[in-house]
CSV table of C-alpha atoms and ligand atoms in Angstrom, one decimal:
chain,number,residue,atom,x,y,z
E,215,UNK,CA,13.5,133.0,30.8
E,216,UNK,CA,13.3,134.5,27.4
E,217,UNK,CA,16.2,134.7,24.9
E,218,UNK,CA,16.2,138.3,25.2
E,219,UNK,CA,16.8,137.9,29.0
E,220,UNK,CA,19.5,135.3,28.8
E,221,UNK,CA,21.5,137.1,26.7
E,222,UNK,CA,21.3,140.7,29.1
E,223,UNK,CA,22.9,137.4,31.9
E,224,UNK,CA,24.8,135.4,29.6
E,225,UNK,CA,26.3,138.7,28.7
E,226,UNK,CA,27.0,139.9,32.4
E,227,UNK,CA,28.3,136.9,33.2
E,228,UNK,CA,30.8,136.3,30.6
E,229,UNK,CA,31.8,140.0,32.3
E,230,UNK,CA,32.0,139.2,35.3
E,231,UNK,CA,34.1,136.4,34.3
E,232,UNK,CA,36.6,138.2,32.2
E,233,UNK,CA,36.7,140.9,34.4
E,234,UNK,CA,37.8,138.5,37.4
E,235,UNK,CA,40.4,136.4,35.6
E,236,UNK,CA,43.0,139.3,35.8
E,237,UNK,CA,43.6,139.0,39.4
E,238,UNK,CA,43.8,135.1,39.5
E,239,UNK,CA,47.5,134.5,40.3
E,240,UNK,CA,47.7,131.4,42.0
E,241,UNK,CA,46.4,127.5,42.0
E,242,UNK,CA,44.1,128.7,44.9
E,243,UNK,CA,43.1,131.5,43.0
E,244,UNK,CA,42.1,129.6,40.0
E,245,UNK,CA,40.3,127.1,42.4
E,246,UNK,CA,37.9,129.4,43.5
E,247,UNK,CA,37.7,131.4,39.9
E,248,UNK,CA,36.9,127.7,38.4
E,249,UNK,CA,33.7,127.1,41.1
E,250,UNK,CA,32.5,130.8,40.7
E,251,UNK,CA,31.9,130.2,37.1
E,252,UNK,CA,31.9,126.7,36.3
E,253,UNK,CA,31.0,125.2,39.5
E,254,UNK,CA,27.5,124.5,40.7
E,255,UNK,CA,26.6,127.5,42.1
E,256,UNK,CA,27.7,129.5,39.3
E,257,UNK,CA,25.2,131.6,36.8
E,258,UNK,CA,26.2,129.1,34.0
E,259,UNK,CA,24.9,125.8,35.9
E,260,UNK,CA,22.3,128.2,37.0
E,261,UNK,CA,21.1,128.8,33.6
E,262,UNK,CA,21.1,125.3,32.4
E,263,UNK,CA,18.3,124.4,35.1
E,264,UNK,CA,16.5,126.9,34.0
E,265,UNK,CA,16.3,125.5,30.9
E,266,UNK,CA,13.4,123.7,31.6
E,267,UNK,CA,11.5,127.2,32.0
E,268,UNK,CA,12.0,128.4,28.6
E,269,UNK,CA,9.6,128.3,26.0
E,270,UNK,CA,9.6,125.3,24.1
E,271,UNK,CA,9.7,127.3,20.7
E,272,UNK,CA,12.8,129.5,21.8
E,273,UNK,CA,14.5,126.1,23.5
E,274,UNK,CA,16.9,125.3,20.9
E,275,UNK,CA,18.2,128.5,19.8
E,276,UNK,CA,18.8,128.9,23.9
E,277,UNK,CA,20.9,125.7,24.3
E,278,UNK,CA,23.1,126.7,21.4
E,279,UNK,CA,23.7,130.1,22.8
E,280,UNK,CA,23.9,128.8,26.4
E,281,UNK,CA,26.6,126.0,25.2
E,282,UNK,CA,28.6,129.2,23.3
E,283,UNK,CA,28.7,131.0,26.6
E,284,UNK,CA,30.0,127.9,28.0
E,285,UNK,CA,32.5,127.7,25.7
E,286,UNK,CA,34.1,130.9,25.9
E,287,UNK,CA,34.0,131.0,30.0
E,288,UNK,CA,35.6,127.6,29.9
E,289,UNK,CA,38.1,128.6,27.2
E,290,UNK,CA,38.7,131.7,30.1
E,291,UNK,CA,39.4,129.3,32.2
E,292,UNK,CA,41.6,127.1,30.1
E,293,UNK,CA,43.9,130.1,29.1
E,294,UNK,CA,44.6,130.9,32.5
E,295,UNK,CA,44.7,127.2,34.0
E,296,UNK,CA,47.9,127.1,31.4
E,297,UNK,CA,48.9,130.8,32.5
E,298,UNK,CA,49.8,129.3,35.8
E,299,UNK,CA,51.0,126.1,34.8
E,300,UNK,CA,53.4,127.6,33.2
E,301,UNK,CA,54.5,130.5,35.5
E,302,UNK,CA,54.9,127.6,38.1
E,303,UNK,CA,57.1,125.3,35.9
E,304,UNK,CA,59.5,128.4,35.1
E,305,UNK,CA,59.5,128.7,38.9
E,306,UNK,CA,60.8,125.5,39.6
E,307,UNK,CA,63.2,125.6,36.5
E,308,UNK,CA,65.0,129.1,37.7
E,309,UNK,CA,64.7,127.5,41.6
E,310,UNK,CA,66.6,124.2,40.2
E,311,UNK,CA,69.3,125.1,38.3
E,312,UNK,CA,71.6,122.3,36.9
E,313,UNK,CA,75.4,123.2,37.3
E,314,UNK,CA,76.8,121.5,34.5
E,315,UNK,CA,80.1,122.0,35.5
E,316,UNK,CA,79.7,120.0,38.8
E,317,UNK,CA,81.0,116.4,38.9
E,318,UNK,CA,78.4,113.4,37.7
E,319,UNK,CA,77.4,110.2,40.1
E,320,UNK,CA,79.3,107.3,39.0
E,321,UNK,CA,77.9,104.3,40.1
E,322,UNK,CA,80.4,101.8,42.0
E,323,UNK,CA,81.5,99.3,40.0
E,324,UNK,CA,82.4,95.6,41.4
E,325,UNK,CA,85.5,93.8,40.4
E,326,UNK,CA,86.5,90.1,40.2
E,327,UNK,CA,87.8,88.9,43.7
E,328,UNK,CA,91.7,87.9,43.1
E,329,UNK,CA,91.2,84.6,44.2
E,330,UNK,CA,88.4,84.2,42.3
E,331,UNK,CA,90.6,85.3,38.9
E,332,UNK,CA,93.3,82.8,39.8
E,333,UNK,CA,90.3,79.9,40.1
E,334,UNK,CA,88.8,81.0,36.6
E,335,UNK,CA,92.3,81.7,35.4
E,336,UNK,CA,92.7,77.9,36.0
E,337,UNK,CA,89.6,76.1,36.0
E,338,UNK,CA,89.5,77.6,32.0
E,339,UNK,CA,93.3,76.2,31.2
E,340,UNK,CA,92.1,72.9,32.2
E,341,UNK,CA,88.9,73.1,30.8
E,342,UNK,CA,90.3,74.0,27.5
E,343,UNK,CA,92.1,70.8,27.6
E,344,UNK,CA,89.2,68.6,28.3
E,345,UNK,CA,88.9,68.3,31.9
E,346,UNK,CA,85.8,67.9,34.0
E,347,UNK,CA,85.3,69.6,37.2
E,348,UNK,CA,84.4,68.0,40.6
E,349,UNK,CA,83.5,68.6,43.9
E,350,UNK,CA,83.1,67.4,47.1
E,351,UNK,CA,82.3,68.9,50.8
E,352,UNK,CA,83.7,70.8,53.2
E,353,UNK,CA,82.8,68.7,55.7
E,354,UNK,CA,84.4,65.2,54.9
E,355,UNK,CA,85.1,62.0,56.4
E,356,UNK,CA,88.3,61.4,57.8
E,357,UNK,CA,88.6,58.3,55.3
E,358,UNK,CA,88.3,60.0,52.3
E,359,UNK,CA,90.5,62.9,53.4
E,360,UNK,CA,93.2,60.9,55.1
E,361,UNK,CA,92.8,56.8,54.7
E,362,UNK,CA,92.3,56.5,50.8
E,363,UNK,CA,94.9,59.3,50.2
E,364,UNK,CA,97.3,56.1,51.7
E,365,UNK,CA,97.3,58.3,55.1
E,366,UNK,CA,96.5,55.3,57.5
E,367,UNK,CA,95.6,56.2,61.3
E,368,UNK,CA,98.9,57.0,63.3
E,369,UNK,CA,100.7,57.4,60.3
E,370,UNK,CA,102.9,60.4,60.9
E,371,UNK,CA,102.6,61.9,57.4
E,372,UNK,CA,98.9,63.1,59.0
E,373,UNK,CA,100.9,65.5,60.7
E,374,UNK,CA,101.7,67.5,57.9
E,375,UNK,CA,98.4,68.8,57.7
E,376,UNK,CA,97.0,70.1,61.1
E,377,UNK,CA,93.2,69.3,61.0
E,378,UNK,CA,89.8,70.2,62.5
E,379,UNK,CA,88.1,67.4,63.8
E,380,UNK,CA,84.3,67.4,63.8
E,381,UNK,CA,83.4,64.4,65.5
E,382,UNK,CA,84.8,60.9,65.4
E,383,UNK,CA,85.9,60.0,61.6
E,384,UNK,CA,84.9,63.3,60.4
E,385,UNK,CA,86.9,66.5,59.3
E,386,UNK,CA,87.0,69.4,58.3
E,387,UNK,CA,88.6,68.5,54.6
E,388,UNK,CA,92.5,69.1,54.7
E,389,UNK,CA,92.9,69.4,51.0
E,390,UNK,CA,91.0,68.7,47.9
E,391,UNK,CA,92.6,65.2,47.5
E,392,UNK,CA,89.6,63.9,49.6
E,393,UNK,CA,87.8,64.9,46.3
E,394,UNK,CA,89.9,62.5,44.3
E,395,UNK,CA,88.4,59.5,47.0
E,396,UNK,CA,85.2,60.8,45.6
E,397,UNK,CA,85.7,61.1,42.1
E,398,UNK,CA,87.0,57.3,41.9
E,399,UNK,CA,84.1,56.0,43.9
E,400,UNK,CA,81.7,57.7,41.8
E,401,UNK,CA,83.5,56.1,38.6
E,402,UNK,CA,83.8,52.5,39.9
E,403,UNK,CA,86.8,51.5,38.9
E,404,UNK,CA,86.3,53.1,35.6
E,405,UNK,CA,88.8,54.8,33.4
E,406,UNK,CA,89.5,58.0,32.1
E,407,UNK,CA,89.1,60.3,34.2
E,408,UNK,CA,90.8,63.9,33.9
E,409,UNK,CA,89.1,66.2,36.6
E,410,UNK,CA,89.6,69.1,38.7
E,411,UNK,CA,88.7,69.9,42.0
E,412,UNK,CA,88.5,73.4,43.4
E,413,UNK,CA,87.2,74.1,46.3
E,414,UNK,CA,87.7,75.4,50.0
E,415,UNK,CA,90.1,73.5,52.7
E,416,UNK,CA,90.9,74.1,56.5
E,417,UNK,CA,94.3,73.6,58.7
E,418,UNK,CA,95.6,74.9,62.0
E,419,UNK,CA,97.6,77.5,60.1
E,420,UNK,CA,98.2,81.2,60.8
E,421,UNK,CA,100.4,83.7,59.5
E,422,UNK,CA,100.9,86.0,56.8
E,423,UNK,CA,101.0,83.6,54.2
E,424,UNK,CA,98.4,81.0,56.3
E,425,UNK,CA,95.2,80.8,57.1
E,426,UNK,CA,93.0,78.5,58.8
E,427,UNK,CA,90.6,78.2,55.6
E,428,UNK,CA,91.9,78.8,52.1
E,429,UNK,CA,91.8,77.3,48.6
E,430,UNK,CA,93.2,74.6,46.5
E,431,UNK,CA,92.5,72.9,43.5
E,432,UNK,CA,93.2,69.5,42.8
E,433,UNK,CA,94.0,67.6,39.6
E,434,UNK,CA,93.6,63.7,39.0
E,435,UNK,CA,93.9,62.1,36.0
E,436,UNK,CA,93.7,58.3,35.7
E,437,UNK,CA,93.9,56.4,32.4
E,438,UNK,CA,95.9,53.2,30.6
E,439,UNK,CA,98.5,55.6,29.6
E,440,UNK,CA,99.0,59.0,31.5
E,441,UNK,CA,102.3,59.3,31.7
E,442,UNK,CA,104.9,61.7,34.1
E,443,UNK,CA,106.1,63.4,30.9
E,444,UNK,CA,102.0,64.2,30.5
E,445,UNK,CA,102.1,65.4,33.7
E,446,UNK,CA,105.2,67.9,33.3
E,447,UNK,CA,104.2,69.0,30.3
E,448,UNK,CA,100.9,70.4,31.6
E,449,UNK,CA,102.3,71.7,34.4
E,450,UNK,CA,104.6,73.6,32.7
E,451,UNK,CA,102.3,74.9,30.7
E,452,UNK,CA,100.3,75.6,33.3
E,453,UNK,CA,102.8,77.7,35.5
E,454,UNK,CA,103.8,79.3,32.1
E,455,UNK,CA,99.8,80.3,31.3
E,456,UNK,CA,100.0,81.4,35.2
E,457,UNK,CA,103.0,83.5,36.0
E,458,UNK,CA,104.4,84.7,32.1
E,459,UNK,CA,106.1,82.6,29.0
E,460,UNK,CA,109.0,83.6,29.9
E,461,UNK,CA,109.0,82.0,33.5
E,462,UNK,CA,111.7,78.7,34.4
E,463,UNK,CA,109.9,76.1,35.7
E,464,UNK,CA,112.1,73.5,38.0
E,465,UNK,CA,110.4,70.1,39.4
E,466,UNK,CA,112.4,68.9,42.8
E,467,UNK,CA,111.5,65.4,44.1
E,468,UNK,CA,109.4,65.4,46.9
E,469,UNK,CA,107.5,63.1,49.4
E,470,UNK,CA,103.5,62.8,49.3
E,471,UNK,CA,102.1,59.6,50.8
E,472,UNK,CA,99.4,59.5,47.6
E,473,UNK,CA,102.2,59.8,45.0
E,474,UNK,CA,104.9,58.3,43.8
E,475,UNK,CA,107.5,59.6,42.4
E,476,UNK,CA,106.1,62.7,44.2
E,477,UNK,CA,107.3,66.3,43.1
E,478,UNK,CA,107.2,70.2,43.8
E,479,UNK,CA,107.1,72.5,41.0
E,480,UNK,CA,109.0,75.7,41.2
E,481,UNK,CA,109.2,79.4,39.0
E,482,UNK,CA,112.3,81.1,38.4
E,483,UNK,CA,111.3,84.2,40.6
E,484,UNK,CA,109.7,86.7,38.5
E,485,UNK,CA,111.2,89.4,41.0
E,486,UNK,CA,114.6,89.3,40.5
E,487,UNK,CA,114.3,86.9,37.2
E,488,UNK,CA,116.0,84.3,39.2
E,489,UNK,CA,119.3,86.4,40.5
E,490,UNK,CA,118.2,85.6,44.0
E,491,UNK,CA,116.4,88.5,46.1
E,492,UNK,CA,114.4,89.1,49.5
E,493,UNK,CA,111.4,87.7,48.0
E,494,UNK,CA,112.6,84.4,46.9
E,495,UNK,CA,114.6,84.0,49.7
E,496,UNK,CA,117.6,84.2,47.8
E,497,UNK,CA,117.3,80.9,45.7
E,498,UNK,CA,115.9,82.7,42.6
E,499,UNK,CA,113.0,80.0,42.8
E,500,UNK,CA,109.5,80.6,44.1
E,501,UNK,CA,107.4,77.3,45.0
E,502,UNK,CA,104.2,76.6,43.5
E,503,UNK,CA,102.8,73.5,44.0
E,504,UNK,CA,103.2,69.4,44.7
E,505,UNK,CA,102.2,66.6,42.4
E,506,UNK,CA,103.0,63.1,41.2
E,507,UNK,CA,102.1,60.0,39.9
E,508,UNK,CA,99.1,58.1,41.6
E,509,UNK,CA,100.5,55.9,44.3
E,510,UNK,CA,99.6,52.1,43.7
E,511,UNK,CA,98.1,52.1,46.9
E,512,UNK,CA,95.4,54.9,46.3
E,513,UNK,CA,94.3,53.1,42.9
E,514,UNK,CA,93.5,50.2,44.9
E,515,UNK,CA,92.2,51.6,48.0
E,516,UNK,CA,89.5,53.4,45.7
E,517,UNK,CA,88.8,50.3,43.5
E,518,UNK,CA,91.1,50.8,40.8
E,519,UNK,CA,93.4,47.7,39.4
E,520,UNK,CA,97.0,49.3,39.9
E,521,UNK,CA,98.6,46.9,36.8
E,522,UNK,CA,96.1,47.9,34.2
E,523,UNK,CA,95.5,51.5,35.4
E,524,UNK,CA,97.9,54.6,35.9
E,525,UNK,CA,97.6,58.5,36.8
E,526,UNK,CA,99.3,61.9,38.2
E,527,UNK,CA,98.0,64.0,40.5
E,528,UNK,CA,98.4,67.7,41.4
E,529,UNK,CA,97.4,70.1,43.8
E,530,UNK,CA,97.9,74.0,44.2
E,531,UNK,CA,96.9,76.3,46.8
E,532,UNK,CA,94.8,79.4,45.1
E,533,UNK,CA,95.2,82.3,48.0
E,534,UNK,CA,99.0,81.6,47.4
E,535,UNK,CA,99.3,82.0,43.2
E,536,UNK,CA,97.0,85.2,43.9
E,537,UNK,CA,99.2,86.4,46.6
E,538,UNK,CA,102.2,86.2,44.4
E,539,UNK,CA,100.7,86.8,41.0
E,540,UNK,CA,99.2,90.4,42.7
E,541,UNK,CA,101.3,90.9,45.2
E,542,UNK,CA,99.7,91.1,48.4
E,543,UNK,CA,101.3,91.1,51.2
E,544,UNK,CA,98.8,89.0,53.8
E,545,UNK,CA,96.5,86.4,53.2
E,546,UNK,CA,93.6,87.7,55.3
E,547,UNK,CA,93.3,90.4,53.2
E,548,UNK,CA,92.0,88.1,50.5
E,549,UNK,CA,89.0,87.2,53.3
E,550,UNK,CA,88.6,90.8,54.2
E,551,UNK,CA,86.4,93.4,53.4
E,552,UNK,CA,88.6,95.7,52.0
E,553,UNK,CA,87.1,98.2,49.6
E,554,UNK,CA,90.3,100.1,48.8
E,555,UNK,CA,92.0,96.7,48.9
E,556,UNK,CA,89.2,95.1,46.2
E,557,UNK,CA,89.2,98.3,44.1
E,558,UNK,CA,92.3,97.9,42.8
E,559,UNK,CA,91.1,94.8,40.6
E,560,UNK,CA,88.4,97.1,38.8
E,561,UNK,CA,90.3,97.7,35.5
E,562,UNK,CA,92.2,94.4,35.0
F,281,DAH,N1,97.3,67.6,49.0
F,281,DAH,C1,98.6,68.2,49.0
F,281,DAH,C2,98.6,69.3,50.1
F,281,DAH,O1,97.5,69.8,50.4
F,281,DAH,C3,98.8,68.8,47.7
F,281,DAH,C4,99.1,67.8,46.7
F,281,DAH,C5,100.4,67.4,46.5
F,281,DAH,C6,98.1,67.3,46.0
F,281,DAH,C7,100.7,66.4,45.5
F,281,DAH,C8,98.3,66.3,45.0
F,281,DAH,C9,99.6,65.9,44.8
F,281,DAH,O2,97.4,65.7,44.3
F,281,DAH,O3,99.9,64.9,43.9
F,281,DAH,O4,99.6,69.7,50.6
């Protein structure tokens, strides 16, 4: 081919080209438009094999005017490749239109379980005093839980807490003072100690106020000195930190078989401010917990010399503080899967 002849094609080409690019309108349109003129059956491929044919002398000046012709047919191309592109984004844009006046997602936030705020609320007050925490299984042997808590077999204060029996000698824990049996074994005989013990326990209970599982945390603290006005003062601090400064706290003497003196701690009732009402059963005191001074008889079943060494202990159930520090009605619903029930701890 001679320059003089590629230009007449080159030229009829680029035409044909131009000429065809007004009636692309599509992604399939420009599909085919791309193969007729840039593909391998199109003249422009065609003329770079013929290449080969032209003269040697005119060879140069024809692969500079063949890569022009590319050039513009490709720039053809590009225009309306971005034509389209476009049309079809202002498409989807007028087919998608954002009402900015509707409503936005917001995503469901979680809240802290109530009984879960009462056990922080109270694992932090006695952690800010120095306190350790401890722990111990579910799952426990009726010695720890029941014979070095000064519970002997037969005796009939095991009858104020209806347990589950596993097998022989084993339990289902009846409250975290099997966790103190623990804690002294694991410290020998050895003093200080200042620990806590939450943690879950299990009774033949049911009512509104009962369940068969529920919480309590336990409080031990064993030392030369720990003395019962030790032990009122935290608790009063305690109950105060709890339920509002401005709460009465009352202690009544009590009976525990693993204290002695043994004692329950009461609130004025934050109802009625201690008038007397429904909810405090018209004695203007609400019950809280039981605690005491180590009974000589513990220290010494768990390895502890009774004339050297002296201590209180405490325990509280968690499900009730949160019933009555939030006001809910029924225990179960602190084991339920309540949404509307759980939402209303979002904000606090
Ligand atoms: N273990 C008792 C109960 O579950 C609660 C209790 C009372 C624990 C007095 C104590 C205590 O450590 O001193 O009813």
């Amino acid at each position: 081919m001679t320059i003089a002849e590629f230009q007449e094609k080159g030229e009829a080409a680029l035409k044909a080209c131009l000429l065809e690019v007004d009636a692309v309108s599509n992604l399939d349109d420009l599909n085919v438009f791309k193969g007729r003129h840039l593909g391998k059956k199109s003249a422009l491929t065609g003329f770079y094999q013929m290449m080969r044919s032209v003269d040697p002398a005119e060879r140069k000046e024809f692969g500079i005017l063949l890569s022009r012709l590319k050039d513009k047919i490709e720039a053809v191309y590009a225009k309306k490749a971005s034509e389209i592109e476009a049309k079809l984004l202002s498409e989807k844009m007028a087919r998608k239109k954002v009402d900015i006046t509707l409503p936005g997602f917001y995503p469901l936030a979680g809240a802290i379980h109530p009984y879960q705020k009462v056990v922080r609320e109270i694992t932090d007050f006695f952690v800010g005093l120095g306190f350790d925490i401890a722990d111990g299984p579910e799952v426990e042997s009726d010695e720890n839980n029941f014979a070095k808590m000064n519970i002997p077999m037969d005796h009939p204060a095991r009858d104020m807490q209806d347990s589950f029996s596993i097998a022989e000698g084993v339990v289902l824990r009846s409250h975290t003072s099997a966790v103190q049996a623990r804690v002294m074994a694991a410290m020998k005989g050895k003093a200080p100690i200042k620990v806590i013990c939450p943690g879950k326990v299990y009774r033949r209970d049911n009512d509104a106020t009962h369940s068969h599982q529920f919480g309590q945390i336990e409080g031990l603290v064993i030392s030369r000195d720990a003395t019962f006005a030790n032990l009122i003062e935290i608790l009063t601090k305690l109950l105060r930190h709890l339920f509002g400064e401005k709460r009465a706290v009352r202690f009544r003497p009590s009976f525990f078989p693993f204290t002695e003196p043994s004692i329950e701690a009461d609130i004025s009732c934050f109802e009625c401010d201690g008038k007397g009402c429904s909810f405090c059963k018209h004695t203007g005191w609400i019950e809280i917990l039981g605690a005491g001074m180590v009974h000589p008889n513990v220290l010494r079943l768990n390895g502890y010399d009774a004339e050297e060494l002296q201590g209180f202990a405490f325990g509280l159930g968690i499900d009730r503080i949160a019933m009555l520090k939030y006001g809910i009605d029924d225990i179960k619903r602190l084991y339920a899967d309540e949404a509307d029930f759980l939402a209303q701890f979002r904000k606090e």
